[in-house]
mmCIF file of C-alpha atoms (C1' of nucleotides) in Angstrom:
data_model
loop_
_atom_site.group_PDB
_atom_site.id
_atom_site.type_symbol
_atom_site.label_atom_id
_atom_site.label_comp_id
_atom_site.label_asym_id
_atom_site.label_seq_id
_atom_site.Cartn_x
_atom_site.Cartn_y
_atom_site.Cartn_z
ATOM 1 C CA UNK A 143 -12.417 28.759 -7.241
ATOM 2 C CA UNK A 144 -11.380 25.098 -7.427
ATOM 3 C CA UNK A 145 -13.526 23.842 -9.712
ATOM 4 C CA UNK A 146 -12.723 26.893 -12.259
ATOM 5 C CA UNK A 147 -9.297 25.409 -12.069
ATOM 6 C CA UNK A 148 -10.773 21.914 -13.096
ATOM 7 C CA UNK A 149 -12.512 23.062 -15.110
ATOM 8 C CA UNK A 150 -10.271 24.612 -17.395
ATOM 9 C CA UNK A 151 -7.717 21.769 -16.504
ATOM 10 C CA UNK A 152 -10.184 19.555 -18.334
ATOM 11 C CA UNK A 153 -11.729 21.833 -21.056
ATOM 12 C CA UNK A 154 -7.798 22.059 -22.656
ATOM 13 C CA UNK A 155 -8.242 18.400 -22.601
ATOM 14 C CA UNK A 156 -11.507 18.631 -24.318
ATOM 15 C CA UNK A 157 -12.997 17.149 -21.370
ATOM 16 C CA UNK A 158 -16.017 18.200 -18.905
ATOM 17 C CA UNK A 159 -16.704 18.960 -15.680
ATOM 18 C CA UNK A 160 -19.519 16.927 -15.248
ATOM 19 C CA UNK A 161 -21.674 16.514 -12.355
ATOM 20 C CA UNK A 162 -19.889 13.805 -10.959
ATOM 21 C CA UNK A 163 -17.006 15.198 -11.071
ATOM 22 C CA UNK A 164 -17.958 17.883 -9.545
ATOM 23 C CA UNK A 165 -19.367 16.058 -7.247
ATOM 24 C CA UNK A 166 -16.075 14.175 -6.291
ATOM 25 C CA UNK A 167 -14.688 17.308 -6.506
ATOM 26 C CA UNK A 168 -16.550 19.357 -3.655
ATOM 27 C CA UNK A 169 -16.411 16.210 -1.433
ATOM 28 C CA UNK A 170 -12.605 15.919 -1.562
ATOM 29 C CA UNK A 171 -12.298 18.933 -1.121
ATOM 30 C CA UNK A 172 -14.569 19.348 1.992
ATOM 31 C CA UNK A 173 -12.500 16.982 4.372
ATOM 32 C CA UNK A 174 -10.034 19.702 5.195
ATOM 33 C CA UNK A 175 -7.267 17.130 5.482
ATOM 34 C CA UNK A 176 -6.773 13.827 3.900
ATOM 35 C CA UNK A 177 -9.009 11.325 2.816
ATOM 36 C CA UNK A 178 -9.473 8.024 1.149
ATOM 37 C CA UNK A 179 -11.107 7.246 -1.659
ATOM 38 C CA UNK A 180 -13.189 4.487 -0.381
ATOM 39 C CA UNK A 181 -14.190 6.882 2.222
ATOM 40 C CA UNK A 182 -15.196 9.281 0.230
ATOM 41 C CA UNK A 183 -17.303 7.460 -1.928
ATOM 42 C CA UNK A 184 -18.810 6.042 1.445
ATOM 43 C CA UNK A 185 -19.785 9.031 2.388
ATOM 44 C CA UNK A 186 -20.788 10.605 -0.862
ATOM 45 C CA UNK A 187 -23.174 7.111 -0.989
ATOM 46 C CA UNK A 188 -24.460 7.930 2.754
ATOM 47 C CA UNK A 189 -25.474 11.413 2.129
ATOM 48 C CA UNK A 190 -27.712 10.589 -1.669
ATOM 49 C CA UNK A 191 -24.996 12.342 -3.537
ATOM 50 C CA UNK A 192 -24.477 9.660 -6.567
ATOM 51 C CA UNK A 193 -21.385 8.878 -8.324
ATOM 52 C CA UNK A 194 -20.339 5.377 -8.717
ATOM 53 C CA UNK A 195 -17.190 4.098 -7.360
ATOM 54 C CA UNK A 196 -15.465 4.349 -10.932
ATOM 55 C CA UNK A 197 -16.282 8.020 -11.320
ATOM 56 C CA UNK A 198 -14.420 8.352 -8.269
ATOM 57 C CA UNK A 199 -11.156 6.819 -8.595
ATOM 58 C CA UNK A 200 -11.310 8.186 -12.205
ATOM 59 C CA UNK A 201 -12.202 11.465 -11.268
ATOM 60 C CA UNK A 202 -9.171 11.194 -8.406
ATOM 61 C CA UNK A 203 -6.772 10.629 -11.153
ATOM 62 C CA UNK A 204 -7.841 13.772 -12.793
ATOM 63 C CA UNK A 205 -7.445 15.895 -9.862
ATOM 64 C CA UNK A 206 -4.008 14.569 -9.414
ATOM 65 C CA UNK A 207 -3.136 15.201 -12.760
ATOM 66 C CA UNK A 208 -4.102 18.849 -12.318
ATOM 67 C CA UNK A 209 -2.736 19.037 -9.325
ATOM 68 C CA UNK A 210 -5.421 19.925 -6.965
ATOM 69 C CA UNK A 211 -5.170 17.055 -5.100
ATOM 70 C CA UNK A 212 -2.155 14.653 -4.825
ATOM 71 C CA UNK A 213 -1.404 11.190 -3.433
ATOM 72 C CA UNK A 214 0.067 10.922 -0.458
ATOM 73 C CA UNK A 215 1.265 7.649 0.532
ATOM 74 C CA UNK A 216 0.108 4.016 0.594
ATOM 75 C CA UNK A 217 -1.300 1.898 3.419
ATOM 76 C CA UNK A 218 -2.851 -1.161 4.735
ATOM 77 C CA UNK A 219 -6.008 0.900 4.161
ATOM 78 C CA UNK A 220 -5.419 2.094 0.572
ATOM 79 C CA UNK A 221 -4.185 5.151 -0.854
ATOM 80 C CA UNK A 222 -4.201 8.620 0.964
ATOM 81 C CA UNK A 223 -5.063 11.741 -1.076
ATOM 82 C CA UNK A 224 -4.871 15.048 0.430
ATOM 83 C CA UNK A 225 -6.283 18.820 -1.083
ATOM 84 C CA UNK A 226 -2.711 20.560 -2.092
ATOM 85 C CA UNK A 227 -4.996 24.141 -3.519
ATOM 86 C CA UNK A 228 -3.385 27.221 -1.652
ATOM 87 C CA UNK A 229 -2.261 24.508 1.088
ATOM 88 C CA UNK A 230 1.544 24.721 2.626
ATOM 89 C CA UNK A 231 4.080 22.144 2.717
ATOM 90 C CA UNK A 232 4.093 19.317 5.426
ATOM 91 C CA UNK A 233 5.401 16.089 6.208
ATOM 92 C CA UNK A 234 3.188 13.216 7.117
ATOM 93 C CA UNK A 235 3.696 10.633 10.223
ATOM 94 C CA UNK A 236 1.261 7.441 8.891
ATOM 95 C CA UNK A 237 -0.418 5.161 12.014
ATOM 96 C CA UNK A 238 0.637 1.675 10.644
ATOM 97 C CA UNK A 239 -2.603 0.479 12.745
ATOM 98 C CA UNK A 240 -5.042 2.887 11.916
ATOM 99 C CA UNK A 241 -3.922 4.598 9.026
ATOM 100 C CA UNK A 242 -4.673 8.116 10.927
ATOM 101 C CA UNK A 243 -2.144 10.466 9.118
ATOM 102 C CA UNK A 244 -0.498 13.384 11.186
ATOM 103 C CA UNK A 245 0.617 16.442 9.831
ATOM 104 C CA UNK A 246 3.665 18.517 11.198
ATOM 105 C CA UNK A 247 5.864 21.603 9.726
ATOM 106 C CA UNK A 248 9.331 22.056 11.313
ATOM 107 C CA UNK A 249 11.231 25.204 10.466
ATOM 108 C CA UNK A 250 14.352 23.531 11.920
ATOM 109 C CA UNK A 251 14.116 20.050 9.915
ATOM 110 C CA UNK A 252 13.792 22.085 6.877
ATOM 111 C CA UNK A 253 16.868 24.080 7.284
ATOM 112 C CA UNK A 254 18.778 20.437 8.422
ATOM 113 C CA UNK A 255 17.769 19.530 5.595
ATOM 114 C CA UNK A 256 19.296 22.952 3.386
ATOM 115 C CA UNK A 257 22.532 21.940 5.740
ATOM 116 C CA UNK A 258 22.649 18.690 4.211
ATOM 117 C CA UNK A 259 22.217 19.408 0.725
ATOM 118 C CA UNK A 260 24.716 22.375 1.153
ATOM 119 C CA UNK A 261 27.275 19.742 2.463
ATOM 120 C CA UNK A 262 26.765 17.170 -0.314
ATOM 121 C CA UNK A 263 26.560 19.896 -2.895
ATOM 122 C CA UNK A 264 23.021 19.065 -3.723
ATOM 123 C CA UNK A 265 20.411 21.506 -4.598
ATOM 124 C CA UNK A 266 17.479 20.439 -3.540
ATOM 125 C CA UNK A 267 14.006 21.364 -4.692
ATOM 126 C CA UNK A 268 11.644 19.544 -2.962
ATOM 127 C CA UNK A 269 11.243 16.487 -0.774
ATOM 128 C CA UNK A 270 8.819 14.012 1.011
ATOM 129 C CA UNK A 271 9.298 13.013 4.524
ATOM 130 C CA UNK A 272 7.145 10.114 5.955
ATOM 131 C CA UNK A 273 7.353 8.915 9.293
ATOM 132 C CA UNK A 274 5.681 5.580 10.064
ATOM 133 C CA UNK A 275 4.922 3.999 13.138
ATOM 134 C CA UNK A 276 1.961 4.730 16.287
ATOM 135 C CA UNK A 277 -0.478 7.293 16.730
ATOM 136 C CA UNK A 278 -1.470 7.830 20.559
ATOM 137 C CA UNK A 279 -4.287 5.699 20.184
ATOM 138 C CA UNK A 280 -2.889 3.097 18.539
ATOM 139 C CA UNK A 281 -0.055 3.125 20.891
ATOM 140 C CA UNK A 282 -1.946 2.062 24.060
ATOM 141 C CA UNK A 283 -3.712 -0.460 22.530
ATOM 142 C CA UNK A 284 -0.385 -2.046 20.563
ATOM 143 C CA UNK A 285 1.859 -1.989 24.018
ATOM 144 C CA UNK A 286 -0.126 -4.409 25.489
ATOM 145 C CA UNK A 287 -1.042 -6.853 22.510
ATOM 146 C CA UNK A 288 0.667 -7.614 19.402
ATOM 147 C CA UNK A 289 -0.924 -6.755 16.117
ATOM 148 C CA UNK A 290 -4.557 -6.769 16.607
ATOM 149 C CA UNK A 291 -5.337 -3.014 17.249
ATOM 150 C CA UNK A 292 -7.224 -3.061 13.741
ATOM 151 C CA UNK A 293 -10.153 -1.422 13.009
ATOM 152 C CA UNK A 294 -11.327 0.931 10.652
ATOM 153 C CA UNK B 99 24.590 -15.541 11.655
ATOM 154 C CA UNK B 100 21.344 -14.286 10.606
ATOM 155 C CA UNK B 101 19.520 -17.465 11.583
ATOM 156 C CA UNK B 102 21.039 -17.624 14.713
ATOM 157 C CA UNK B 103 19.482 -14.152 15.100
ATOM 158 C CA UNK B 104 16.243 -15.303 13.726
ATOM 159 C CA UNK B 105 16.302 -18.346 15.524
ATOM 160 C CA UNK B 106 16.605 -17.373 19.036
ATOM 161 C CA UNK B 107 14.031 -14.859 18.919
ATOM 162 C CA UNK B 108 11.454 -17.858 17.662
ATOM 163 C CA UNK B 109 12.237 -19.539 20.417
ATOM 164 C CA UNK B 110 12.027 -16.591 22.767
ATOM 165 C CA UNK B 111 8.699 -17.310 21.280
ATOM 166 C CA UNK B 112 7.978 -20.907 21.943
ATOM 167 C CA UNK B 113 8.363 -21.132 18.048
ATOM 168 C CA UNK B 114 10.888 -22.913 15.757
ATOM 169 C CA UNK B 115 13.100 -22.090 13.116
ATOM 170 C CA UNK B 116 11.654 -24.931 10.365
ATOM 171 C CA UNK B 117 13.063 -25.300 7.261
ATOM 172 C CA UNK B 118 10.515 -23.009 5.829
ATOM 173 C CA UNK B 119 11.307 -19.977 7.438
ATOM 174 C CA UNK B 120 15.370 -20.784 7.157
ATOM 175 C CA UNK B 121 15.229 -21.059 3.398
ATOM 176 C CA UNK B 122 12.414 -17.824 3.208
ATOM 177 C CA UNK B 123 15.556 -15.976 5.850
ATOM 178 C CA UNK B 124 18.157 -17.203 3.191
ATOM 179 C CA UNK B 125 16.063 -16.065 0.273
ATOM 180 C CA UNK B 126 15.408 -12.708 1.574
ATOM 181 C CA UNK B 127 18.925 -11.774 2.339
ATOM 182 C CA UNK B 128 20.283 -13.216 -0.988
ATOM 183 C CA UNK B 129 18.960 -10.101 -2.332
ATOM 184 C CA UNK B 130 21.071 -7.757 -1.413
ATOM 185 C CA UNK B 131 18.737 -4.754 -1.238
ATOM 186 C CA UNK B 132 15.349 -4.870 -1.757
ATOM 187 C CA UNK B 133 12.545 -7.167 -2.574
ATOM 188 C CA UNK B 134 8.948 -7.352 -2.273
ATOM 189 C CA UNK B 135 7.424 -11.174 -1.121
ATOM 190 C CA UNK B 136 5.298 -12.306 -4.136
ATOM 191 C CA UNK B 137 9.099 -11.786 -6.197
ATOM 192 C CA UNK B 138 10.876 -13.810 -3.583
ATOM 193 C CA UNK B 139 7.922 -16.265 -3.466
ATOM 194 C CA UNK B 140 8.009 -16.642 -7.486
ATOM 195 C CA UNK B 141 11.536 -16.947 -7.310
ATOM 196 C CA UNK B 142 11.693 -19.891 -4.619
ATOM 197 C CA UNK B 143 8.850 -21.601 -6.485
ATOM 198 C CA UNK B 144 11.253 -20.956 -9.457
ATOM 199 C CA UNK B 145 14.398 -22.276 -7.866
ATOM 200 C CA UNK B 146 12.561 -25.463 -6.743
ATOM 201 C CA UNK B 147 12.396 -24.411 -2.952
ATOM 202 C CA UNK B 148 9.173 -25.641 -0.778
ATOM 203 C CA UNK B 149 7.103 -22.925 0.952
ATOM 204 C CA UNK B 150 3.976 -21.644 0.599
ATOM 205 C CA UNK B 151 2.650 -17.967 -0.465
ATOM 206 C CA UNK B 152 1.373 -18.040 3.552
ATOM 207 C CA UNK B 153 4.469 -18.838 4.556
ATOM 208 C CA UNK B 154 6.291 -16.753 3.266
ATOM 209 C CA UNK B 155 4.132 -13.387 4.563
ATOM 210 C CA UNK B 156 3.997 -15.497 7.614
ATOM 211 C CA UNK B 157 7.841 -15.796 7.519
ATOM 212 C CA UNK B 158 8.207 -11.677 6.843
ATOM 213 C CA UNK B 159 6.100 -10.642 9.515
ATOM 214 C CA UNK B 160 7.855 -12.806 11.798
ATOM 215 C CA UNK B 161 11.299 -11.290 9.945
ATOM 216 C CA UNK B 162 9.938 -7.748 10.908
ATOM 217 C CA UNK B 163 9.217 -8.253 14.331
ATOM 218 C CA UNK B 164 13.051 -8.908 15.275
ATOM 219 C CA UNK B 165 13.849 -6.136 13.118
ATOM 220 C CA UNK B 166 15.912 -8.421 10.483
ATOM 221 C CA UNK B 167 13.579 -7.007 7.764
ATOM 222 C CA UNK B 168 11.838 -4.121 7.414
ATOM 223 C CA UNK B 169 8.843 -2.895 5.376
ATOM 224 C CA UNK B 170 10.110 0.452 3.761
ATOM 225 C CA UNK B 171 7.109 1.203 1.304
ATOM 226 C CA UNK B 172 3.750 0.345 -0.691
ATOM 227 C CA UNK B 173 3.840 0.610 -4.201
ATOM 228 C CA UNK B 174 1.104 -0.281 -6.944
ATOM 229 C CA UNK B 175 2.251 -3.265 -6.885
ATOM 230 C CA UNK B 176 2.726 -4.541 -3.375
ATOM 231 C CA UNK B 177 4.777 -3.730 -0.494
ATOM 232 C CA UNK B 178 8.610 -3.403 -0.666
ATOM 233 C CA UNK B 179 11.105 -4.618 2.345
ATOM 234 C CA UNK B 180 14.878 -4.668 2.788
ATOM 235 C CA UNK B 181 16.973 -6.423 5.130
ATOM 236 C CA UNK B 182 17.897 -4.318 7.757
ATOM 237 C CA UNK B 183 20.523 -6.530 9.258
ATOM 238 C CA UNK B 184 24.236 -4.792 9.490
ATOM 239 C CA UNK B 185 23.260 -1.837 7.258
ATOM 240 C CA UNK B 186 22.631 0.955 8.131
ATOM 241 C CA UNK B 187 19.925 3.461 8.450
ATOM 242 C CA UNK B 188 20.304 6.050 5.769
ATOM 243 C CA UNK B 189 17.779 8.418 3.421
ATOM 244 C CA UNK B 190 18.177 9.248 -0.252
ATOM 245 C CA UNK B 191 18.645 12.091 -2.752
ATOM 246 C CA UNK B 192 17.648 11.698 -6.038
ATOM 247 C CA UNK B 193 19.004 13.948 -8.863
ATOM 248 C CA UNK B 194 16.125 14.626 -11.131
ATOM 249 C CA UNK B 195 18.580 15.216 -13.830
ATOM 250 C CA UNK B 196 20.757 11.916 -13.948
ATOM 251 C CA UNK B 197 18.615 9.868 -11.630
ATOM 252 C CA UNK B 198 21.564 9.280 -9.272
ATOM 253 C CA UNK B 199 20.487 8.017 -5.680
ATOM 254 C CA UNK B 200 22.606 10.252 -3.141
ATOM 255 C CA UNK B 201 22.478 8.138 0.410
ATOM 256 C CA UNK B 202 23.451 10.269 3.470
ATOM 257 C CA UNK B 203 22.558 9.858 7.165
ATOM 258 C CA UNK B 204 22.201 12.666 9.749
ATOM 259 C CA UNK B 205 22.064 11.756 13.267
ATOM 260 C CA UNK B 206 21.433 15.338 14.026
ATOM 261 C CA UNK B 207 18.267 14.494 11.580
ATOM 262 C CA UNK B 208 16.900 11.639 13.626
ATOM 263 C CA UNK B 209 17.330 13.155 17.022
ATOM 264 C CA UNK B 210 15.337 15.811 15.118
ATOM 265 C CA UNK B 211 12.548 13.790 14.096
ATOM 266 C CA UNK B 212 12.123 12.167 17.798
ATOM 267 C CA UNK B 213 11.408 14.698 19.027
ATOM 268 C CA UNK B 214 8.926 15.659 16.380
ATOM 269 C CA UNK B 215 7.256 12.703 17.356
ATOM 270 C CA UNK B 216 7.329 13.142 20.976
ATOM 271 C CA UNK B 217 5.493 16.056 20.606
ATOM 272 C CA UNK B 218 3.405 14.556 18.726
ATOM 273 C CA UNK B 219 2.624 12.059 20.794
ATOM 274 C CA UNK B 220 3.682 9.342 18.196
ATOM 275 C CA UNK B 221 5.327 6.144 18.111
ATOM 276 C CA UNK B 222 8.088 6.116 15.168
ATOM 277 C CA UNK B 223 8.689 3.186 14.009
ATOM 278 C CA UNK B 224 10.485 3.990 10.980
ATOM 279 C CA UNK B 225 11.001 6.483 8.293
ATOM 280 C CA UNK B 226 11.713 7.691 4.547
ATOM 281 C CA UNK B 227 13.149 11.190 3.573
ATOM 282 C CA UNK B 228 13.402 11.789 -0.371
ATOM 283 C CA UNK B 229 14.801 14.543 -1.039
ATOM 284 C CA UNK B 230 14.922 15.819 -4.481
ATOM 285 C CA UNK B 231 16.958 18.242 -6.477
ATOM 286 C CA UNK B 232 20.109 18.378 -8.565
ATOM 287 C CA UNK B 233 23.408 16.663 -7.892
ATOM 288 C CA UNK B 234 26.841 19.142 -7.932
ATOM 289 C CA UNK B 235 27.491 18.068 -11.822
ATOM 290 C CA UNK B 236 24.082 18.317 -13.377
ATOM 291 C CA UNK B 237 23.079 21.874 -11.394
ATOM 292 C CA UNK B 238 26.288 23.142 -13.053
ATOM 293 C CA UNK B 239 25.123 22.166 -16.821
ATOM 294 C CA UNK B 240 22.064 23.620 -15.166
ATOM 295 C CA UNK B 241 21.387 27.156 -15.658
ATOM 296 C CA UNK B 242 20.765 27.663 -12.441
ATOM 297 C CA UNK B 243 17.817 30.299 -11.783
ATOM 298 C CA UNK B 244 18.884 31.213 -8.905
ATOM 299 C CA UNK B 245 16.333 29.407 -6.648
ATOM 300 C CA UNK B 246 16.873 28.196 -2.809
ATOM 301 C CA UNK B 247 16.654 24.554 -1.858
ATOM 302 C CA UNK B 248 13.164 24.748 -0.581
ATOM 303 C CA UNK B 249 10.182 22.674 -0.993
ATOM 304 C CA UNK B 250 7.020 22.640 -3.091
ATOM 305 C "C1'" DC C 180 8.003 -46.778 21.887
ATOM 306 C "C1'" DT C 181 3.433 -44.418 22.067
ATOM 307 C "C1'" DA C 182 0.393 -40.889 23.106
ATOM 308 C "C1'" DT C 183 -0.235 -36.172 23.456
ATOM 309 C "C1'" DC C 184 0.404 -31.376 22.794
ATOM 310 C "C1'" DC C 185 0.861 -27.638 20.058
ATOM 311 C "C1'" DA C 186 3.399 -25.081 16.478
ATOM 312 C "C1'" DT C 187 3.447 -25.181 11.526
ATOM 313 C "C1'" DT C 188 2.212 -25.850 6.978
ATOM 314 C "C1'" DG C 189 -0.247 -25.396 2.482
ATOM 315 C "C1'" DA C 190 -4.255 -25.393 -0.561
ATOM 316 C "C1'" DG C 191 -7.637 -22.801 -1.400
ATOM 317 C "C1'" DA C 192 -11.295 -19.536 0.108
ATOM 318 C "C1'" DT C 193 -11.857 -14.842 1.205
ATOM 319 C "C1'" DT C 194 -11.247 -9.950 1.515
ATOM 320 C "C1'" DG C 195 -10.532 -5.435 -0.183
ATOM 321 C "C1'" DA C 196 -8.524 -1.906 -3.120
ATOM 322 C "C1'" DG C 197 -8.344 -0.602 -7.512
ATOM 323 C "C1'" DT C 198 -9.042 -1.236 -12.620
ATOM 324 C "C1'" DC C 199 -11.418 -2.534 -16.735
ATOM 325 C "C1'" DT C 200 -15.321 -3.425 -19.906
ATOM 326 C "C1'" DC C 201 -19.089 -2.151 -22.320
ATOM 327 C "C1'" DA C 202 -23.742 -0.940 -23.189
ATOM 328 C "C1'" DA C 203 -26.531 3.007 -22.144
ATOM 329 C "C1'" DT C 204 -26.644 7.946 -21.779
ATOM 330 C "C1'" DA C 205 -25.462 12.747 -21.997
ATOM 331 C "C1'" DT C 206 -23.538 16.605 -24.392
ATOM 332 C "C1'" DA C 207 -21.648 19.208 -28.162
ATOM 333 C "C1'" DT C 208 -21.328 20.092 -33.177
ATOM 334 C "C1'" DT C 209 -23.000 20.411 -37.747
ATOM 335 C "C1'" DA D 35 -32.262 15.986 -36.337
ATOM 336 C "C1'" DA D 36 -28.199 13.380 -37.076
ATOM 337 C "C1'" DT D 37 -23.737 12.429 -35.853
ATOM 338 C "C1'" DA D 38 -19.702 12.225 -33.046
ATOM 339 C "C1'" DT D 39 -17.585 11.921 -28.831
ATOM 340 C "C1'" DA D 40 -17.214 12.029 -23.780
ATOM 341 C "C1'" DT D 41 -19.086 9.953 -19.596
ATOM 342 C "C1'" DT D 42 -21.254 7.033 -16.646
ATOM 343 C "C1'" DG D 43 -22.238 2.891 -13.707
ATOM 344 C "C1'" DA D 44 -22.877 -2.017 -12.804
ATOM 345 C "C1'" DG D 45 -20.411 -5.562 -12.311
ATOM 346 C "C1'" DA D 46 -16.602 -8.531 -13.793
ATOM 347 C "C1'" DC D 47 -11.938 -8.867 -12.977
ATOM 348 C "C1'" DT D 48 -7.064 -8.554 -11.012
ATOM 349 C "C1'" DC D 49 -3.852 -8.780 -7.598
ATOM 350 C "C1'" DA D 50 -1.865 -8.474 -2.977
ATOM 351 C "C1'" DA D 51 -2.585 -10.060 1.335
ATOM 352 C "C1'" DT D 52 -5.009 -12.577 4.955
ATOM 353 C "C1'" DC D 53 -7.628 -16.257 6.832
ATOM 354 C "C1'" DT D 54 -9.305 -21.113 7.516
ATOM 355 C "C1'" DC D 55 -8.673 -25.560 8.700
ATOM 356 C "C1'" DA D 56 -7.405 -30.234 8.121
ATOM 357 C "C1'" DA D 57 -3.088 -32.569 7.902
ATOM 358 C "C1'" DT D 58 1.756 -32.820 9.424
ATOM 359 C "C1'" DG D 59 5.638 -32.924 12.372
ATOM 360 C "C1'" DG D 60 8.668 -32.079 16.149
ATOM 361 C "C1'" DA D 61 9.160 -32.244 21.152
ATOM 362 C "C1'" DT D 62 8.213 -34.283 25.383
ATOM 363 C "C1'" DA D 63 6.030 -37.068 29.110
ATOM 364 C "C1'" DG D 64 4.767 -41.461 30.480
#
DNA sequence: CTATCCATTGAGATTGAGTCTCAATATATT
DNA sequence: AATATATTGAGACTCAATCTCAATGGATAG
């Protein structure tokens, strides 16, 4: 389970798994996907679950550090986490308006991308693809208008 | 010129070229690479030129919209452009060894990721592949363990 | 030249994400 | 029980970025 993997993570630090953080822990790990961490602690507020806005971004750190859970990329909106546990690799497209992220896997980008590194003798052993720009949503609304296709 | 560039898009516009957004134009092309606005503002304020910190996001959104400039990532500590005017499009390998910055372009890759998005039903706006590995010297000192160039 | 229109500017207020501080509290160890 | 250490949370703080709005300035019509 996840939070035997924390939980160990932390104990060789001589830390805990307290509560909170497990807690912080469940919740991330419930949005199958990505998530925020202002979100999160939103939500965790909205449903009674307690854990102050500290514990999470603290607690966030920690699960990066272990590698549970890993940043993603940077937006408008703040950072995106995502759950990397027993998940398979994918590259991101970010909405620029919305900050909805999309993930896609393409068998033929990733051997492009072995092509590539062949030709420029590179060996390559990992690699983050982001692709920024409109989700369909935000798409319709930006065509028309010019920047104000902002909300939350 | 750049500022011809700059200025006949304002005016496309029904907007002017001031002095403001020429020197914030010069000042963001002086660096040749990249630059993120509170450094170029502190560096204006530094050099004695006249424009405010509103100005000069105003001036780099403007910058962005006629595709001079172009926001290429958030970091910790703000968001990092580049000019985008006469260079070229390209994406980066990073030797994890040396640190060496390999740039290569694929149009093959592009044309690949359009039509990612397409399917997706997204609007690309831009993009940044990192891929990284070990350049030809430093996998050669490398004991190489016989691994293929694939990801996480 | 003068009045008018409207883009532009800048100082400072505001927002929002994220971090830091520190006293109070919880947990483990002896 | 006493001590030591990890943890928490409220709120202060930082910093990038945006917004507000009165003042300015350039262009143009009369």
């Amino acid at each position: 389970m996840d939070s035997e993997i924390f939980k160990r993570f932390l104990e060789e630090k001589g830390q805990r798994l307290t509560k909170e953080r497990s807690v912080i822990l469940r919740e991330a790990f419930a949005c199958e996907g990505h998530f925020d961490p202002e979100t999160l602690y939103a939500d965790m507020k909205r449903r009674g679950m307690k854990a102050s806005r500290a514990s999470v971004y603290r607690t966030l750190s920690l699960l990066c550090e272990c590698g549970l859970v890993e940043k993603v990329s940077k937006t408008e909106h703040g950072t995106i986490y995502e759950q990397r546990h027993g998940r398979q690799h994918h590259d991101h497209m970010v909405c620029l308006s919305c900050g909805k992220v999309i993930e896609f896997y393409s068998e033929h980008l990733e051997k492009l991308q072995d092509a590539i590194c062949r030709e420029k003798n590179f060996t390559g052993k990992s690699h983050t693809l982001e692709i920024r720009g409109y989700c369909g949503v935000c798409a319709s609304h930006h065509d028309s208008e010019g920047e104000n296709a902002n909300d939350r």
